[in-house]
XYZ file of C-alpha atoms in Angstrom:
412
model
C 56.975 132.044 117.768
C 55.959 135.136 115.236
C 57.735 135.264 112.107
C 57.317 138.363 109.681
C 59.628 139.981 107.382
C 61.306 143.365 106.948
C 62.950 145.269 104.055
C 65.468 147.878 105.021
C 67.231 149.968 101.828
C 68.516 146.752 99.863
C 68.357 144.482 102.877
C 66.052 141.838 103.505
C 65.173 140.353 107.304
C 63.423 137.288 108.612
C 62.163 138.509 112.244
C 61.297 135.852 114.679
C 59.692 136.642 117.995
C 59.333 134.575 120.950
C 58.254 135.123 124.610
C 61.002 132.496 125.800
C 63.629 133.570 128.161
C 66.471 134.925 126.424
C 69.116 132.354 125.572
C 72.809 132.131 126.610
C 74.815 134.725 124.885
C 77.746 132.443 124.114
C 75.397 131.116 121.107
C 74.536 134.266 119.783
C 77.962 135.707 120.025
C 79.212 132.491 118.208
C 76.534 132.837 115.372
C 77.016 136.652 114.789
C 80.723 136.581 115.267
C 81.354 133.623 113.218
C 80.802 133.052 109.586
C 79.375 129.710 109.233
C 78.314 129.038 105.422
C 75.736 126.752 106.557
C 74.198 129.243 108.915
C 72.409 132.673 108.498
C 73.714 135.315 110.246
C 71.440 136.343 113.585
C 71.097 139.454 115.555
C 68.860 139.884 118.965
C 67.423 142.170 120.602
C 64.942 142.161 123.681
C 62.155 144.524 124.544
C 58.720 144.109 126.466
C 59.862 140.934 127.674
C 59.770 139.626 123.961
C 62.808 138.418 122.370
C 63.648 139.158 118.397
C 65.876 137.518 116.622
C 66.984 138.822 112.912
C 68.519 137.054 110.236
C 69.793 138.350 106.973
C 67.880 136.913 104.027
C 68.886 139.425 101.326
C 69.572 137.569 97.952
C 67.911 134.289 99.531
C 64.581 132.520 98.995
C 62.734 129.797 100.943
C 62.964 126.342 99.535
C 59.397 126.479 99.044
C 59.269 129.540 97.093
C 62.046 128.543 95.057
C 60.296 125.350 94.011
C 56.868 126.809 93.401
C 55.907 125.918 89.696
C 58.258 123.130 89.538
C 59.167 119.893 91.412
C 62.293 118.447 93.358
C 64.772 117.118 91.257
C 67.896 115.053 92.267
C 70.392 117.937 92.010
C 68.764 120.005 94.343
C 67.801 117.184 96.575
C 71.444 116.101 96.669
C 72.520 119.927 97.487
C 70.136 119.961 100.393
C 71.184 116.594 101.778
C 75.019 117.353 101.458
C 74.082 120.709 103.142
C 72.669 118.961 106.056
C 75.534 116.552 106.151
C 78.039 119.148 106.127
C 76.399 121.566 108.834
C 75.860 118.778 111.359
C 79.815 117.929 110.732
C 80.656 121.440 111.750
C 78.043 122.536 114.744
C 80.442 120.802 117.399
C 83.320 122.994 116.243
C 81.167 125.930 117.088
C 79.713 124.343 120.562
C 76.268 124.430 118.840
C 73.616 122.128 119.424
C 72.463 119.927 116.923
C 68.717 120.425 118.112
C 69.014 124.222 117.290
C 68.650 123.730 113.587
C 65.130 124.000 112.375
C 64.697 121.584 109.333
C 61.470 122.854 108.025
C 61.182 124.360 104.556
C 60.108 127.535 105.391
C 63.643 128.486 107.482
C 65.625 126.763 104.868
C 66.832 129.499 102.194
C 69.200 128.904 99.069
C 71.359 131.579 97.927
C 70.299 132.857 94.404
C 73.844 134.059 93.269
C 75.779 130.660 94.045
C 73.278 128.022 94.807
C 74.233 127.613 98.277
C 72.183 126.326 100.835
C 71.508 128.041 104.377
C 69.762 126.783 107.649
C 68.273 128.776 110.405
C 69.424 128.396 113.882
C 67.352 129.101 116.634
C 68.790 129.711 119.917
C 65.695 128.908 121.629
C 64.876 125.996 119.645
C 64.859 122.037 120.971
C 63.838 119.446 118.612
C 65.978 116.141 118.147
C 67.519 116.034 115.110
C 66.506 112.545 113.786
C 62.888 113.813 114.255
C 63.528 117.190 112.437
C 65.181 115.313 109.816
C 62.353 113.007 109.435
C 59.898 115.834 109.196
C 61.983 117.608 106.457
C 62.166 114.583 104.446
C 58.315 114.208 104.635
C 57.936 117.529 103.285
C 60.569 117.108 100.475
C 58.953 113.532 99.428
C 55.706 115.555 98.434
C 57.677 118.206 96.280
C 59.932 115.471 94.694
C 59.648 115.197 90.914
C 58.090 111.519 90.528
C 59.125 111.554 86.632
C 62.848 111.846 87.814
C 63.743 108.188 88.796
C 67.207 109.255 90.419
C 65.458 111.600 92.681
C 62.547 109.227 93.684
C 65.182 106.462 94.490
C 67.611 108.671 96.486
C 64.503 110.236 98.537
C 62.668 107.154 99.444
C 66.051 105.570 100.353
C 66.664 108.175 102.707
C 63.564 108.603 104.364
C 63.258 104.439 104.937
C 66.773 105.008 106.664
C 65.681 107.966 108.786
C 62.182 105.967 109.848
C 64.016 103.592 112.023
C 64.809 103.610 115.557
C 67.779 105.696 116.961
C 68.363 106.549 113.474
C 71.925 108.366 113.504
C 71.450 110.861 110.944
C 75.250 111.656 110.229
C 76.238 108.081 109.409
C 72.868 107.634 107.882
C 73.735 110.498 105.368
C 77.277 109.820 105.047
C 76.466 106.179 103.902
C 73.609 106.969 101.285
C 75.757 109.904 99.801
C 78.917 108.369 99.460
C 77.710 106.850 96.114
C 76.157 110.152 94.951
C 79.355 111.652 95.628
C 81.132 109.514 93.577
C 78.784 109.837 90.926
C 78.580 113.557 90.955
C 82.482 113.650 91.083
C 82.632 111.135 87.983
C 80.132 113.344 86.102
C 82.174 116.476 86.835
C 85.035 114.876 85.023
C 83.193 113.833 82.197
C 81.914 117.142 81.760
C 85.335 118.425 81.970
C 86.331 116.009 78.997
C 83.506 117.150 77.045
C 83.859 120.801 77.375
C 87.549 120.206 75.930
C 86.494 118.256 73.111
C 83.891 120.997 72.244
C 86.721 123.438 72.652
C 89.063 121.316 70.034
C 86.083 120.478 67.618
C 85.116 124.346 67.396
C 88.816 125.456 66.893
C 89.263 122.984 64.208
C 85.835 123.935 62.757
C 86.874 127.446 62.448
C 90.443 126.428 60.900
C 88.495 124.674 58.140
C 85.742 127.467 57.415
C 89.099 129.769 56.833
C 90.468 127.384 54.225
C 86.922 126.221 52.643
C 86.143 128.298 49.410
C 82.775 130.233 49.339
C 80.121 128.606 47.286
C 79.475 129.945 43.732
C 76.378 132.389 43.047
C 75.125 130.197 40.353
C 74.387 127.334 42.381
C 72.880 129.186 45.192
C 70.455 131.168 42.658
C 69.372 127.634 40.981
C 68.411 126.243 44.818
C 66.706 129.361 45.464
C 64.549 129.049 41.988
C 63.807 125.330 42.913
C 62.660 126.720 46.539
C 60.422 129.293 44.395
C 58.767 126.670 42.480
C 58.010 124.326 45.262
C 56.226 127.487 47.193
C 54.071 128.086 44.230
C 53.073 124.363 43.964
C 51.990 124.526 47.923
C 49.914 127.607 47.735
C 47.945 126.297 44.783
C 47.416 123.010 46.372
C 46.385 125.118 49.250
C 43.837 127.364 47.527
C 42.758 124.328 45.546
C 41.537 122.243 48.689
C 39.878 125.153 50.914
C 38.855 127.491 48.084
C 37.246 125.525 45.172
C 36.032 128.907 43.706
C 37.856 132.369 43.018
C 34.961 134.269 44.531
C 35.170 132.848 47.768
C 38.828 133.302 47.932
C 38.831 136.710 47.236
C 35.744 137.652 49.701
C 36.054 135.390 52.388
C 39.806 134.697 52.916
C 41.834 137.589 51.424
C 43.657 138.677 54.605
C 44.712 134.810 54.538
C 45.470 134.723 50.880
C 47.832 137.995 50.942
C 49.852 136.522 54.186
C 50.134 133.142 51.903
C 51.287 135.170 48.862
C 53.758 137.203 51.564
C 55.418 133.880 52.745
C 56.015 132.382 49.316
C 58.246 135.521 48.982
C 56.594 136.255 45.450
C 54.523 139.676 46.183
C 52.036 140.802 43.610
C 53.357 138.940 40.662
C 52.606 135.529 42.230
C 49.257 136.990 43.016
C 48.413 137.791 39.282
C 49.642 134.336 38.506
C 47.080 132.611 40.933
C 44.529 134.496 39.910
C 44.788 133.291 36.086
C 45.246 129.912 37.507
C 42.048 129.948 39.187
C 40.220 131.159 36.100
C 41.742 128.203 34.271
C 40.734 125.633 37.159
C 37.109 126.972 37.060
C 36.741 126.611 33.346
C 37.999 123.044 33.295
C 36.107 121.834 36.350
C 32.760 123.757 35.048
C 32.191 124.901 38.108
C 29.010 126.920 38.200
C 28.256 128.769 41.351
C 26.555 131.701 42.138
C 28.892 134.409 43.470
C 28.436 135.688 46.920
C 27.152 139.000 47.578
C 30.201 141.164 47.752
C 28.425 144.195 48.700
C 29.542 145.134 52.311
C 27.157 145.819 54.849
C 27.565 149.380 56.582
C 29.276 148.636 59.922
C 27.396 149.309 63.072
C 28.297 152.246 65.389
C 30.527 151.575 68.317
C 29.197 153.676 70.968
C 31.749 152.137 73.853
C 35.244 150.572 73.004
C 35.843 146.881 73.677
C 36.550 145.865 76.897
C 37.414 142.691 78.669
C 34.583 141.630 80.849
C 34.476 139.181 83.943
C 32.455 140.372 87.192
C 31.456 143.801 86.120
C 31.889 146.404 88.906
C 32.451 143.506 91.474
C 35.946 143.099 91.260
C 39.032 143.437 88.932
C 39.527 141.534 86.024
C 43.026 140.253 86.367
C 45.437 142.048 83.852
C 48.490 143.541 84.114
C 48.483 146.733 81.705
C 52.323 147.470 80.461
C 53.202 151.043 80.956
C 57.040 150.831 80.802
C 59.614 151.461 77.893
C 60.947 148.194 77.094
C 57.890 147.097 74.845
C 56.730 144.201 77.558
C 53.607 142.573 76.559
C 50.475 143.030 78.945
C 49.998 139.976 81.351
C 46.876 138.321 81.835
C 46.109 136.431 84.957
C 44.704 133.129 85.362
C 44.507 130.795 88.187
C 44.696 131.050 91.913
C 48.113 131.628 92.037
C 49.978 133.238 89.330
C 53.933 133.452 89.536
C 56.231 136.732 87.863
C 59.699 136.885 87.028
C 62.048 136.439 84.194
C 62.437 132.543 84.259
C 60.415 131.574 81.490
C 60.566 127.802 82.695
C 59.070 128.253 86.048
C 56.819 131.682 86.143
C 53.228 131.627 84.448
C 53.685 135.749 83.494
C 57.255 136.469 82.049
C 58.910 139.663 82.545
C 62.035 139.936 80.225
C 63.993 142.909 82.105
C 67.356 142.626 83.618
C 66.092 144.352 87.015
C 63.388 141.409 87.601
C 64.494 138.398 89.503
C 63.957 134.687 88.097
C 61.098 134.526 90.569
C 59.771 138.121 91.308
C 56.401 138.076 92.641
C 53.394 136.024 93.149
C 49.534 136.960 92.598
C 47.017 134.886 94.330
C 43.146 134.992 93.725
C 40.981 134.213 96.623
C 37.205 134.256 95.230
C 36.926 137.413 93.255
C 39.743 139.558 95.149
C 43.129 139.386 94.107
C 46.603 139.841 96.484
C 50.209 140.572 95.530
C 53.345 139.341 97.807
C 56.901 139.979 96.907
C 59.182 136.650 97.019
C 62.035 138.638 98.151
C 63.238 140.133 94.605
C 66.711 142.042 94.467
C 64.987 145.302 93.276
C 61.618 144.742 94.852
C 57.967 144.987 94.148
C 56.357 147.952 94.742
C 52.380 148.860 94.850
C 51.492 152.713 94.503
C 55.115 153.474 95.314
C 55.261 151.554 98.566
C 57.797 148.670 98.841
C 56.223 145.068 99.427
C 57.718 143.083 102.295
C 58.817 139.124 101.848
C 55.796 137.215 102.016
C 53.200 139.902 103.301
C 50.467 140.172 100.815
C 48.322 143.354 99.693
C 45.025 143.602 98.312
C 44.853 144.685 94.247
C 42.506 147.226 93.327
C 41.600 148.864 89.719
C 44.073 151.152 88.545
C 46.700 150.176 90.996
C 50.288 150.825 89.845
C 52.528 147.651 90.417
C 56.524 148.066 89.819
C 58.657 145.103 89.197
C 62.083 146.369 89.615
C 61.991 149.522 87.229
C 59.218 147.807 85.532
C 55.525 149.225 85.745
C 52.232 147.778 85.264
C 48.619 148.788 85.721
C 46.585 146.430 87.350
C 42.651 146.249 86.075
């Protein structure tokens, strides 16, 4: 079985090629003609004694990719288990075999629009459901978030039940998830009540705001005046602690001093007061220290502009320099696997643009070489104007142009 990925206009497909004898047509007709929510649609073709099966994976991501950079929590684990339970219950209605479901994580997809789970049905596949489910749970336990006690408890409970001899997966899931289903329904009801209370509180607060008079200007002015006095005290204590002489303050830390004065909200006026205050402080403490030489040396002639150096000419640096129009920042690539996308809680390099997917692409470093692969993003990843296919890494070279949707970068 050979798996590849293809992109055609705005559609993405997973292509599975096998040398097995073509299967019975009724299964393929059932998968192509019926809309089974838990299964992906499939089309087949036969050429040169090879059978090819095409699955539409547009707008979907493999569970293994979806979990990149994060752990498996209880909510997603519950969703996966409920989906397995549902697909097992619906298969007999469509005259499909349980042994045809592939439960390896590379063949389980999540719909990025509605969060639904979809499985890959392989017409030529023959693997008992208990064995396939046990292998799936072993993969999930490696990705589980051990800080999430509910996920750990549920995951190991299911696994202990499925390793028993002659385990009935349907009854096992029904028994284990009955309690979880009740908890979810209870949480949804509580959430609905909380939303209702928030709406009532917000409406009451708006009504109070319309009736409450505005504060007097004198009170706000007095409060602002006290805050300015506190800022001045903090600023004076800062200079007294870290810069005991006026000369050190002026020569060594002029930039820091300017920022502090601007932060205090006083401007030049406060700067003059601070200078007089330091003069007075020096006289009281009788500090006699030689003034540093304030003559600035002539700067050296810079022959070449400053550059980020790593391996010299041996390989690229690992920097994406932004060349778009939305003022996004440059991205510095670190580590062996570097995720790019819009979801700041999951990716390593954030691209805050509308045309970028939450998990858009991945850059892989192997020794001194860099490779980039698309993660089935909605608007695609382009290397020198050539669209990348899902899970098909391409090597990066200096000055390569990379486009994530409409956002363009240059690789160095």
